[in-house]
mmCIF file of C-alpha atoms and ligand atoms in Angstrom:
data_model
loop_
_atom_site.group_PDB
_atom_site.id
_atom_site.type_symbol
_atom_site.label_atom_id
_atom_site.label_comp_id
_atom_site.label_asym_id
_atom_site.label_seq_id
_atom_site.Cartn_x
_atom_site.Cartn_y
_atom_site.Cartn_z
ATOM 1 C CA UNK A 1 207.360 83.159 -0.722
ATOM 2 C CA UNK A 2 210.667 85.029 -1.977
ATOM 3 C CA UNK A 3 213.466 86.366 -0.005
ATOM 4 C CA UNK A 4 216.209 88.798 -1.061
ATOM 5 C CA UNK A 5 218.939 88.396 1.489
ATOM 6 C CA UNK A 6 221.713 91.175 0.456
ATOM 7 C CA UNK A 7 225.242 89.909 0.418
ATOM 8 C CA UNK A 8 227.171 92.528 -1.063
ATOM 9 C CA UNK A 9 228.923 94.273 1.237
ATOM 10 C CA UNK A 10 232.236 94.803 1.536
ATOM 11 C CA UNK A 11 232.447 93.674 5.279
ATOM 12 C CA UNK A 12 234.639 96.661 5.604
ATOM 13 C CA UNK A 13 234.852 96.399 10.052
ATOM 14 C CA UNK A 14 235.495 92.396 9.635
ATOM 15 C CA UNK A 15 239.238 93.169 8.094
ATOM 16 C CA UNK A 16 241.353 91.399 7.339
ATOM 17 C CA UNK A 17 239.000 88.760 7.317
ATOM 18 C CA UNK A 18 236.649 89.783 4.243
ATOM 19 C CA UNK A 19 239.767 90.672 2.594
ATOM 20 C CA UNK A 20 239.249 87.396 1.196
ATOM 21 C CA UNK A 21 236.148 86.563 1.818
ATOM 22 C CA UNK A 22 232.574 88.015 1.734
ATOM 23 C CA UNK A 23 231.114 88.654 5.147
ATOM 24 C CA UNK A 24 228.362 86.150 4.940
ATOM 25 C CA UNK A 25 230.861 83.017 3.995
ATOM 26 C CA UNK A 26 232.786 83.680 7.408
ATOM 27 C CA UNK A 27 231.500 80.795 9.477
ATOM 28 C CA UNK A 28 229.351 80.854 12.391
ATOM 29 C CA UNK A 29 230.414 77.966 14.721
ATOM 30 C CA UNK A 30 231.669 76.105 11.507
ATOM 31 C CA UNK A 31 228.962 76.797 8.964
ATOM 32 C CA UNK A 32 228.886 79.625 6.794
ATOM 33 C CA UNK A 33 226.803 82.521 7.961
ATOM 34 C CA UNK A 34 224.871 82.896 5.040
ATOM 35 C CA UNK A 35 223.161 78.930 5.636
ATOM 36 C CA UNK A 36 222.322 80.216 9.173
ATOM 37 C CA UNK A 37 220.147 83.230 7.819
ATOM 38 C CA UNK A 38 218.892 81.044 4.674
ATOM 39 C CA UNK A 39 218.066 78.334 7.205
ATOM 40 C CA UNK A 40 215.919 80.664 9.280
ATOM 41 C CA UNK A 41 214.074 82.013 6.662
ATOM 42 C CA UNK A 42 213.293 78.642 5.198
ATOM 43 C CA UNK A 43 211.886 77.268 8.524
ATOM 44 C CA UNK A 44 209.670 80.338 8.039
ATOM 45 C CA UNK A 45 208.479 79.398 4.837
ATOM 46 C CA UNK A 46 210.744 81.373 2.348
ATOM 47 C CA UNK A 47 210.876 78.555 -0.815
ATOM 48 C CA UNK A 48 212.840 80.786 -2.686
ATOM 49 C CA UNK A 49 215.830 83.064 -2.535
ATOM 50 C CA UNK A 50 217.567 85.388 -4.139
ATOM 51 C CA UNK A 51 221.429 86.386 -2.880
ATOM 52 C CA UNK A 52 222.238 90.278 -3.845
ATOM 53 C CA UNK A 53 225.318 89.767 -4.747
ATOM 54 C CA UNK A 54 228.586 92.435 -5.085
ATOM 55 C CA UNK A 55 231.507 91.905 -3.351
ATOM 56 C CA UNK A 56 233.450 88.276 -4.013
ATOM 57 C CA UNK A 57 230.405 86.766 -5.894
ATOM 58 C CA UNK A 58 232.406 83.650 -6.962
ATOM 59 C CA UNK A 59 232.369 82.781 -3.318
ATOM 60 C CA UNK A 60 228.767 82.291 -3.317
ATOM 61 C CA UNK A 61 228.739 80.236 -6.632
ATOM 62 C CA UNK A 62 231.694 77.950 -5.584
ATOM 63 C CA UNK A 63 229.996 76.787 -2.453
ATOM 64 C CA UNK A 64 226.892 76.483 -3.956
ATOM 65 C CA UNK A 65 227.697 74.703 -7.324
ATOM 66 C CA UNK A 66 223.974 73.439 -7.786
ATOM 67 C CA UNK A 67 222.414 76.704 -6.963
ATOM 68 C CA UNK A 68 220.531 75.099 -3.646
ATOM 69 C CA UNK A 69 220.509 76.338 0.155
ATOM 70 C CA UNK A 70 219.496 75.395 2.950
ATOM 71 C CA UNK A 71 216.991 73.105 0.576
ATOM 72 C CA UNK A 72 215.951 75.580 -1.695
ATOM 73 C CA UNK A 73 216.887 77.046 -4.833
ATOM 74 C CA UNK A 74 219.240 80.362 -5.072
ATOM 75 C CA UNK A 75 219.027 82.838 -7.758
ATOM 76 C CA UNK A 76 222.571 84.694 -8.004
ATOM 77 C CA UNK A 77 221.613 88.533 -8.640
ATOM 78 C CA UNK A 78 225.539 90.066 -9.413
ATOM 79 C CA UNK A 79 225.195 93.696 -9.121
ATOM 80 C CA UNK A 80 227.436 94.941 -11.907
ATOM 81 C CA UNK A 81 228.705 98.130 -9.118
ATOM 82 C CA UNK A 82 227.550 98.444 -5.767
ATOM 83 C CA UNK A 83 224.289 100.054 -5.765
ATOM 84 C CA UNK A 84 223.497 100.146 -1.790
ATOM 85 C CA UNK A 85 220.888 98.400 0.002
ATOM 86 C CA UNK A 86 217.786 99.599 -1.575
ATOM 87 C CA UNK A 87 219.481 99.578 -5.304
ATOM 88 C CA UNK A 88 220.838 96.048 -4.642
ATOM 89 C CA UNK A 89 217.159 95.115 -3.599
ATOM 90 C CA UNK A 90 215.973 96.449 -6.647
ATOM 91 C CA UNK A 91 218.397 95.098 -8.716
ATOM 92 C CA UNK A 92 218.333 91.695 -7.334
ATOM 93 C CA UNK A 93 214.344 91.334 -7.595
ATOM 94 C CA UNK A 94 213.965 92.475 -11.176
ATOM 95 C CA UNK A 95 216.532 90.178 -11.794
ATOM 96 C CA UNK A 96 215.120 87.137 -10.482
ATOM 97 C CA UNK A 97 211.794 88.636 -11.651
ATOM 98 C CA UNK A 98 210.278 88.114 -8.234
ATOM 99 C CA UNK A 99 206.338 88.915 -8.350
ATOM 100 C CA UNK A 100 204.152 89.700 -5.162
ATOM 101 C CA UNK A 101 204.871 90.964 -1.380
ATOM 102 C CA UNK A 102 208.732 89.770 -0.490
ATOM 103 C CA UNK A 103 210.740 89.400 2.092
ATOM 104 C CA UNK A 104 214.587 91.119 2.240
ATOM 105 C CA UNK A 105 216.627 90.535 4.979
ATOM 106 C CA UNK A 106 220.370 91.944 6.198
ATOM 107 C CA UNK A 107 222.753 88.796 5.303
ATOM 108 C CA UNK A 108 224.435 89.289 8.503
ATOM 109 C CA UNK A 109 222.059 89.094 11.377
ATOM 110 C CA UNK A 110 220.960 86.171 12.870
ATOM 111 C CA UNK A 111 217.990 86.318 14.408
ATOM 112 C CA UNK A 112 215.130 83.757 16.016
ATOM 113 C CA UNK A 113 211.863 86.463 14.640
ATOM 114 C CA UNK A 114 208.709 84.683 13.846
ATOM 115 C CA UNK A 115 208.427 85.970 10.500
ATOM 116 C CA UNK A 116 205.040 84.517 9.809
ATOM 117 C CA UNK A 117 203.899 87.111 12.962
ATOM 118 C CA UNK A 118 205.429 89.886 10.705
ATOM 119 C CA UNK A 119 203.817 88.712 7.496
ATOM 120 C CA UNK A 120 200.589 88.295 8.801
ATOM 121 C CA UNK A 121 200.513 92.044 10.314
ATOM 122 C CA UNK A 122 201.671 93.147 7.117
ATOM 123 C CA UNK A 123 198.696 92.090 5.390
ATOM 124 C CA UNK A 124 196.174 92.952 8.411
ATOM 125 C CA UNK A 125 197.429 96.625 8.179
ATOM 126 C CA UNK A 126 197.766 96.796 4.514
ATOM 127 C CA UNK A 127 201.648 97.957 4.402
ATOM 128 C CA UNK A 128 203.187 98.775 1.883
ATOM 129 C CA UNK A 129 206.185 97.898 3.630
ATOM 130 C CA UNK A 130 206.802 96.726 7.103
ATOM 131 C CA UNK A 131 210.163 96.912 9.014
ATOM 132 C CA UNK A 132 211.198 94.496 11.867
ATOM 133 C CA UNK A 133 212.348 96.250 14.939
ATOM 134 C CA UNK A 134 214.919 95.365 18.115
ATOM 135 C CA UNK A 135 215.389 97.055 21.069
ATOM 136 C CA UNK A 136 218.577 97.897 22.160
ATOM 137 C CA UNK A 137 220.252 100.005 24.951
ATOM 138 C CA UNK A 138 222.302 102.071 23.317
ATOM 139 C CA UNK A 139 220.353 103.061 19.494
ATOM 140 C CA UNK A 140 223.255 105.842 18.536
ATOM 141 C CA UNK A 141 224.618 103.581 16.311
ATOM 142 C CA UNK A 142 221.369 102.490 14.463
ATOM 143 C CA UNK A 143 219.013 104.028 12.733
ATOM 144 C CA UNK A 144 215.994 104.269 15.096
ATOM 145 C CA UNK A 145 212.200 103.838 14.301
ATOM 146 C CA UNK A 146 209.677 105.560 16.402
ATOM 147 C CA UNK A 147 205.949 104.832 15.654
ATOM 148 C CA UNK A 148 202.044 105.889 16.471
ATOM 149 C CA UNK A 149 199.779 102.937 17.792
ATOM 150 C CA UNK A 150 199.143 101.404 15.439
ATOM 151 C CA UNK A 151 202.480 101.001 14.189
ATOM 152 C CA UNK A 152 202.748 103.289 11.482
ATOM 153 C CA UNK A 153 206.224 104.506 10.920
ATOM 154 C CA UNK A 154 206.268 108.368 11.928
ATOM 155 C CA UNK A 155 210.442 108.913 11.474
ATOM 156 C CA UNK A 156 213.500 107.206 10.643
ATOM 157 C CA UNK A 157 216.432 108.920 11.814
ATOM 158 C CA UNK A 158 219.580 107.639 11.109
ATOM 159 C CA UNK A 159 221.728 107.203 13.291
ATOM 160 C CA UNK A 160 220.663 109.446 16.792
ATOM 161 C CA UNK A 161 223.196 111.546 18.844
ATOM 162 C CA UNK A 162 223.921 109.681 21.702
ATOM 163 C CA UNK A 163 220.790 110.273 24.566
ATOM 164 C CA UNK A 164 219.092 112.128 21.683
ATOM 165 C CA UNK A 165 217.143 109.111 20.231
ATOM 166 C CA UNK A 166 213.113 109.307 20.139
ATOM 167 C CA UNK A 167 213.025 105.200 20.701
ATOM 168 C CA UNK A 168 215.613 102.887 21.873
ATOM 169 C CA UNK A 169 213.961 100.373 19.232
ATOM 170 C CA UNK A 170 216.121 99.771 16.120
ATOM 171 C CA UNK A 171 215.566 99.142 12.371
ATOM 172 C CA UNK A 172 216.290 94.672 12.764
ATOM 173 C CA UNK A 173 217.251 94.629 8.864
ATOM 174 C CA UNK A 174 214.315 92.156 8.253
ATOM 175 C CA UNK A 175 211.186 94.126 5.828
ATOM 176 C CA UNK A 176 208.455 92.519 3.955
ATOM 177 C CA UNK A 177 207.586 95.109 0.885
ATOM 178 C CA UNK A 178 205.016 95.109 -1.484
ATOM 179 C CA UNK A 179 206.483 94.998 -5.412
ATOM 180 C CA UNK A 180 205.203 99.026 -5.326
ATOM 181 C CA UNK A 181 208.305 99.894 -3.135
ATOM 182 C CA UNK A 182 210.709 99.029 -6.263
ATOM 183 C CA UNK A 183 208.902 101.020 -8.267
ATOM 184 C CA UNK A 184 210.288 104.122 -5.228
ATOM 185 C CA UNK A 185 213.811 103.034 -6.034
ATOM 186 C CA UNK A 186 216.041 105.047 -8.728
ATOM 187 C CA UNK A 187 217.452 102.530 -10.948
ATOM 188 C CA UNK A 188 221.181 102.569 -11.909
ATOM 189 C CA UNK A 189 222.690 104.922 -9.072
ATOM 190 C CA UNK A 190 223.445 104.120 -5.303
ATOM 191 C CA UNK A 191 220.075 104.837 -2.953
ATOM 192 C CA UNK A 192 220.224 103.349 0.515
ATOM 193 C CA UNK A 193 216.513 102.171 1.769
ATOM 194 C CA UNK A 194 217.407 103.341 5.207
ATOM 195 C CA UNK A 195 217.961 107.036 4.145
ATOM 196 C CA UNK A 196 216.293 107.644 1.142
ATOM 197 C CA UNK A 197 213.313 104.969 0.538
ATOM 198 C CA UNK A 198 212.073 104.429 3.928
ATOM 199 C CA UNK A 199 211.858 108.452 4.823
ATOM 200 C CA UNK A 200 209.546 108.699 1.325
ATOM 201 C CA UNK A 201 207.374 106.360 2.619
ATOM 202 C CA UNK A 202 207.133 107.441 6.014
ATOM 203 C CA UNK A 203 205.947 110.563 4.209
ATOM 204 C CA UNK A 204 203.311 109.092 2.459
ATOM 205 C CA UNK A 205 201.987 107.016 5.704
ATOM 206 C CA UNK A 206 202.711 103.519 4.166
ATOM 207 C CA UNK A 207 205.239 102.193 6.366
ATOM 208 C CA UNK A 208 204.652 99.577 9.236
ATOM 209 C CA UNK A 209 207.050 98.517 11.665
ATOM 210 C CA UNK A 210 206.709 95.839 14.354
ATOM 211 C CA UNK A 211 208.733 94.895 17.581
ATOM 212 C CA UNK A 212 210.538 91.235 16.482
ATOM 213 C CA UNK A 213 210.694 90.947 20.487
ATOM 214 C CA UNK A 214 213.242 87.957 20.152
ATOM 215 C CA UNK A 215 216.947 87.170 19.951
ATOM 216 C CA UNK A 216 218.947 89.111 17.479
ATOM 217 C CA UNK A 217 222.554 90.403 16.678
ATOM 218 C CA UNK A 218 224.342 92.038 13.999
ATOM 219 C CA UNK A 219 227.715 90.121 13.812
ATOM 220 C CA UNK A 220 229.196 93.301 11.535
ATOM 221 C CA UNK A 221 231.762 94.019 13.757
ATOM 222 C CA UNK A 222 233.979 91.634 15.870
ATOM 223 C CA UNK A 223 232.437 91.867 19.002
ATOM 224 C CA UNK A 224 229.483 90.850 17.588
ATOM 225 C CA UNK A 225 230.710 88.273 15.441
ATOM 226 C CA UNK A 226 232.262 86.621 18.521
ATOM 227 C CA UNK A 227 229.019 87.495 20.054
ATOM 228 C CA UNK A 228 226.794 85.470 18.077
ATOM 229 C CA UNK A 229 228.445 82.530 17.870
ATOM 230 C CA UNK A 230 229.013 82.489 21.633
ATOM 231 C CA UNK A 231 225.033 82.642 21.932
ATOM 232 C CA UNK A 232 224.906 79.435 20.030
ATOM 233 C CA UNK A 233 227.796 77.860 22.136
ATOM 234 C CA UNK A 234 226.105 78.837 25.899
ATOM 235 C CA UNK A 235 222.616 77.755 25.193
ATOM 236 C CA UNK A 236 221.363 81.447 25.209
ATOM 237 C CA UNK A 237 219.449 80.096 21.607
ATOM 238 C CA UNK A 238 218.142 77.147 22.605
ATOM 239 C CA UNK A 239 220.001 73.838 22.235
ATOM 240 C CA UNK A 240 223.654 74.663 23.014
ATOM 241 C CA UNK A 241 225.845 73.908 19.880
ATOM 242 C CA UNK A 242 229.282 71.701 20.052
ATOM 243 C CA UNK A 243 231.849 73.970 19.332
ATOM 244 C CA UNK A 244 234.887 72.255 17.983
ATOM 245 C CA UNK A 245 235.260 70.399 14.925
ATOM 246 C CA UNK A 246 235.461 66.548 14.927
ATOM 247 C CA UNK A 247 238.885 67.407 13.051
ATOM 248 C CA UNK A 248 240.341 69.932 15.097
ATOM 249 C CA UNK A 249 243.589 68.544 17.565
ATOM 250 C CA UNK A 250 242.750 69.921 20.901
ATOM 251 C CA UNK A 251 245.576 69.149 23.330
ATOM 252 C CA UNK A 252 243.907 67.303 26.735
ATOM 253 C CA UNK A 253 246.369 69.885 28.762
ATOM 254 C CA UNK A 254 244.898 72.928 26.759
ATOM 255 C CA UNK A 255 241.416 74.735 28.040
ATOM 256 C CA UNK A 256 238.564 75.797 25.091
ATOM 257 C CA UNK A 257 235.564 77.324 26.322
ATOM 258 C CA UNK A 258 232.627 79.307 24.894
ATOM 259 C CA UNK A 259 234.847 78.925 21.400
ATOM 260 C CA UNK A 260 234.366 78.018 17.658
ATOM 261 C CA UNK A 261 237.540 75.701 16.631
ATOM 262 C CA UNK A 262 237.054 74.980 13.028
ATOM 263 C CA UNK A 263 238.582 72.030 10.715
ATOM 264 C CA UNK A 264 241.724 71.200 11.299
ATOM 265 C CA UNK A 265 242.693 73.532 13.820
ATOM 266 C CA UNK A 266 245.639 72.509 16.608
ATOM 267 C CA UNK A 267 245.681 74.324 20.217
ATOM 268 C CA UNK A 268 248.516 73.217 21.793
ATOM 269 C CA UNK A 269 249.408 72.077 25.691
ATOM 270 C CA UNK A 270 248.764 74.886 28.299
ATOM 271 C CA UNK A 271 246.805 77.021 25.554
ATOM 272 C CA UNK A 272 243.816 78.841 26.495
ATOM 273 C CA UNK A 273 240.847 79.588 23.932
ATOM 274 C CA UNK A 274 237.862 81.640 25.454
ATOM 275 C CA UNK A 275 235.082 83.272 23.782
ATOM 276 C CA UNK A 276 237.135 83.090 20.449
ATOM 277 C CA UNK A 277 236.569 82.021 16.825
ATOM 278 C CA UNK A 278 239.644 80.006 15.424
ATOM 279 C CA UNK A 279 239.302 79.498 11.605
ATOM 280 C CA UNK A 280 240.196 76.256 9.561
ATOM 281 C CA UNK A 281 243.628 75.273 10.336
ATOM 282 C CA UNK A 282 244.639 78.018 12.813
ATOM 283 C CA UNK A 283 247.755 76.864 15.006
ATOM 284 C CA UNK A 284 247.559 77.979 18.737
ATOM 285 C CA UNK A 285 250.703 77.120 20.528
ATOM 286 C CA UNK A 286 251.822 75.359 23.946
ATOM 287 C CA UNK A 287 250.802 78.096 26.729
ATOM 288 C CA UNK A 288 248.972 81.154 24.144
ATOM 289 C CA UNK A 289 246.106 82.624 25.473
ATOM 290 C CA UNK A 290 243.496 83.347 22.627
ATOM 291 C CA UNK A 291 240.343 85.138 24.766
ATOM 292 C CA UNK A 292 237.173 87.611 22.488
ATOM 293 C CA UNK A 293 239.387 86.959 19.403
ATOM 294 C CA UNK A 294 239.216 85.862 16.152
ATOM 295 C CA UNK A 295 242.368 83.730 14.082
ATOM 296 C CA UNK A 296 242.202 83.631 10.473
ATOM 297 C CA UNK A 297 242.631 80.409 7.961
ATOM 298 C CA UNK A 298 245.587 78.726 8.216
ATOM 299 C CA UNK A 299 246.707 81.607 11.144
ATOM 300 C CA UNK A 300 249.614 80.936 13.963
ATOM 301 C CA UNK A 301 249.440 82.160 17.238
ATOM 302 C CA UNK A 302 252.916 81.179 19.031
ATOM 303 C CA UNK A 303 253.657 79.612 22.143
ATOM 304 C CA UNK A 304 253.457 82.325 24.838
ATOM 305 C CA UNK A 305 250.986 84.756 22.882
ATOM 306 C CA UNK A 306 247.911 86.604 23.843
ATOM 307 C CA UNK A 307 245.754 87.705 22.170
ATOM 308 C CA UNK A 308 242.445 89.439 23.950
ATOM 309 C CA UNK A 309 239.661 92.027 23.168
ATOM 310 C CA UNK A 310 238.444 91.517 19.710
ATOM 311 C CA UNK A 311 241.707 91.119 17.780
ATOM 312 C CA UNK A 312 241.434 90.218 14.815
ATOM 313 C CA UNK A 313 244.166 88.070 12.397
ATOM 314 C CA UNK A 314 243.981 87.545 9.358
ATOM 315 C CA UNK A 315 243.918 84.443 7.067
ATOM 316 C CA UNK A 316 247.815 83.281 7.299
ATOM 317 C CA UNK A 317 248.569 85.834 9.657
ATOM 318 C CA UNK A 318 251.750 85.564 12.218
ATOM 319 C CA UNK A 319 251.582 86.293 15.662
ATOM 320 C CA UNK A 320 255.243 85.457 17.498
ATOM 321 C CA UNK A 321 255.734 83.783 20.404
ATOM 322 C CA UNK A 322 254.759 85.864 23.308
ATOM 323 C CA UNK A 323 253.314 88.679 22.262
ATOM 324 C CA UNK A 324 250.813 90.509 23.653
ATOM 325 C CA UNK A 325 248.139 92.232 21.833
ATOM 326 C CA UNK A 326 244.593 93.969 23.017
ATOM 327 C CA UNK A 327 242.059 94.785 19.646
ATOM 328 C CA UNK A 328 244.922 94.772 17.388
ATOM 329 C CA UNK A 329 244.356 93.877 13.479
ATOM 330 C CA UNK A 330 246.870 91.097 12.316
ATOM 331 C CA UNK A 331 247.287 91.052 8.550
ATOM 332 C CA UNK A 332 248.600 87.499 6.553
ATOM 333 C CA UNK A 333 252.542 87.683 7.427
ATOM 334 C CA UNK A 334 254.871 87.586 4.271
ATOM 335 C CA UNK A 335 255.505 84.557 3.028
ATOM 336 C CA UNK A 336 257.421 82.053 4.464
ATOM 337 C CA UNK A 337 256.991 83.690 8.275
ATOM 338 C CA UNK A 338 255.794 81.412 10.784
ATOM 339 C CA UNK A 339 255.778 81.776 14.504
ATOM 340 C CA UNK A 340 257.646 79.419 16.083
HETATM 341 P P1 GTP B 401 230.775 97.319 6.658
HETATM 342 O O1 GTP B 401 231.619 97.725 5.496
HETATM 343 O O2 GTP B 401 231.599 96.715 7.767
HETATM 344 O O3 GTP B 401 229.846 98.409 7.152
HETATM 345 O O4 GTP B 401 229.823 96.090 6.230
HETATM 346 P P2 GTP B 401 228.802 95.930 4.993
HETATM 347 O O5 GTP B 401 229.497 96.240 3.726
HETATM 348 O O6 GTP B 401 228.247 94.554 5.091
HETATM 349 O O7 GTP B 401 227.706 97.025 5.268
HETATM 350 P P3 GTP B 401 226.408 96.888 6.197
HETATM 351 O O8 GTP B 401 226.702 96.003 7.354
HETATM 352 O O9 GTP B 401 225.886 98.231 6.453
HETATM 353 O O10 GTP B 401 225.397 96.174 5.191
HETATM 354 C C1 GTP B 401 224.191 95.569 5.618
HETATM 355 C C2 GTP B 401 223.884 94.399 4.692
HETATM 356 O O11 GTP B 401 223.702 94.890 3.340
HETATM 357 C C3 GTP B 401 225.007 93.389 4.625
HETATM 358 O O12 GTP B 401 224.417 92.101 4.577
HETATM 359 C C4 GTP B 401 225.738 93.729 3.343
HETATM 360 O O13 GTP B 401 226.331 92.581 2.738
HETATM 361 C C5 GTP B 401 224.632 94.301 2.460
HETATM 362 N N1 GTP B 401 225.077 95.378 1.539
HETATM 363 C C6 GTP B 401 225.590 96.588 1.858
HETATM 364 N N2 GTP B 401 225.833 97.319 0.747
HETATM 365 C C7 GTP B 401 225.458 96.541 -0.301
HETATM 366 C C8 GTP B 401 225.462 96.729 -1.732
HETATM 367 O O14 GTP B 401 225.864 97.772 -2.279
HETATM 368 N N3 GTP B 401 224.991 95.696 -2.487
HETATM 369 C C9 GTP B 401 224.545 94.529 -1.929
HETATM 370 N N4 GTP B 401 224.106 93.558 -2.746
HETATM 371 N N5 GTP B 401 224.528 94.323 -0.600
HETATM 372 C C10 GTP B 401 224.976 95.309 0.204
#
């Protein structure tokens, strides 16, 4: 079986961070989010896959020299402008001339769904396509999927107005289509599947959905990046994950918990690191308090600095000694600025 997992985004609410990076190569406790979603979907018997690529391809290619993931083989599908979600689909599986039902996923959810369940109600109801669902509390921001009883699609409506929604169960960014839905898809412009494909086919009474019932997150924004890398660190996944790199210099006087510390990185005496993602050689000085926040490659956090509710900085970004800053955006400080 063949999986399209798109890739292409700009990663527009991670900034700075996908500045220089795509999305999907940020790391989730210390291994690049896109091996985490490849992994998944080779447990579940993907043997193939097939990155839609757009934004930063190189990134891809460079960490994958051989073309192999998670122990099977990539096909690199560079989308020569962004074409949206159900272009890039297109694109990418006429490009790697993938034949038969499919699976696409979102690259940036993680998610434990048992994907052979989904594929195997696929086929039972004779879908053309079939969209995984989540249910959340608050769908405004989604688009949200009501369906009859037997699971046929009968809306998709993008986005809700808060208390407004027909279903609090959410499109999960995980479909298995049959090759006929490419055939829906305009070639050569933007067309999203979420606004324009899916709404056809819900017209036409040939699209399935099914509750995933299991663990999921989006990590688009970063909350939710924090988020899912915290489930990994607390156990709520399974087997709790060890959070800090064998090479980062933890002081035995500074406090980590519930944290990602990547290679390299030094917190120093007195610091405290909660619920946080520190990239590769981060610096977090004597006494800073890092807590729901995210530090860039090669950032520095000062002595005396704190840093809490979702900031984000910035590869190389400066923060100087004791400031304090609440969901603030940190970009890389000029050259030659360090914090002291
Ligand atoms: P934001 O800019 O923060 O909204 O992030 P994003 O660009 O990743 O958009 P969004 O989260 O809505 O995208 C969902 C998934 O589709 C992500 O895995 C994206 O990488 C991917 N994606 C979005 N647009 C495109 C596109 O035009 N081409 C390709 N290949 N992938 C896309």
């Amino acid at each position: 079986m063949q999986a399209v997992v798109l890739v292409g985004g700009f990663g527009t609410r991670l900034r700075p961070l996908t500045n220089t990076r795509p999305k999907q190569m940020l790391p989730i406790v210390n291994r690049p989010m896109v091996e985490h979603v490849v992994g998944h979907l080779v447990r579940h018997g993907v043997s193939r896959v097939v990155l839609a690529l757009g934004y930063r391809p190189d990134a891809f290619v460079d960490a994958y020299p051989d073309g192999r993931c998670g122990g099977v083989p990539l096909h690199y599908a560079v989308e020569p402008e962004p074409l949206d979600t159900a272009g890039a689909i297109r694109f990418a599986a006429r490009d790697a001339g993938v034949e038969g039902r499919f699976v696409v996923v979102n690259g940036d959810v993680l998610t434990d769904l048992d994907l052979g369940r989904v594929l195997a109600l696929h086929d039972e109801r004779g879908a053309e396509a079939t969209i995984t669902l989540h249910r959340v509390t608050d769908p405004s921001r989604y688009g949200v999927v009501p369906t009859d009883t037997t699971g046929r699609v009968e809306a998709f409506v993008e986005k809700p107005p808060p208390g407004e929604a027909p279903t609090d169960l959410i499109n999960a960014g995980t479909y298995v289509l049959e090759p006929s839905v490419l055939d829906r898809i305009a070639g050569g412009r933007r067309v999203s599947i979420e606004r324009e494909v899916f709404p056809a086919m819900v017209a036409d009474h040939t699209l399935y959905a099914i509750d995933g019932e299991t663990y999921w997150i989006d990590t688009g924004t970063p909350a939710e990046y924090v988020q899912a890398q915290v489930d990994l660190l607390d156990g709520t996944r399974g087997c709790a994950l060890t959070g800090v790199h064998r090479t980062a210099d933890v002081d035995p006087r500074a406090d980590v918990e519930l944290s990602a510390v990547g290679a390299g990185v030094v917190v120093g005496p007195g610091a405290r690191v909660t619920r946080s993602v520190l990239l590769p050689g981060a610096t977090i000085g004597a006494g800073a308090v890092v807590d729901g926040s995210i530090v860039g490659e090669g950032a520095d956090v000062a002595r005396g600095a704190h840093l809490s509710e979702h900031c984000v900085v910035g590869d190389g970004g400066v923060v100087p000694r004791d400031a304090r800053l609440a969901g603030a955006r940190v970009e890389r400080a000029p050259e030659g600025v360090r914090g002291g």
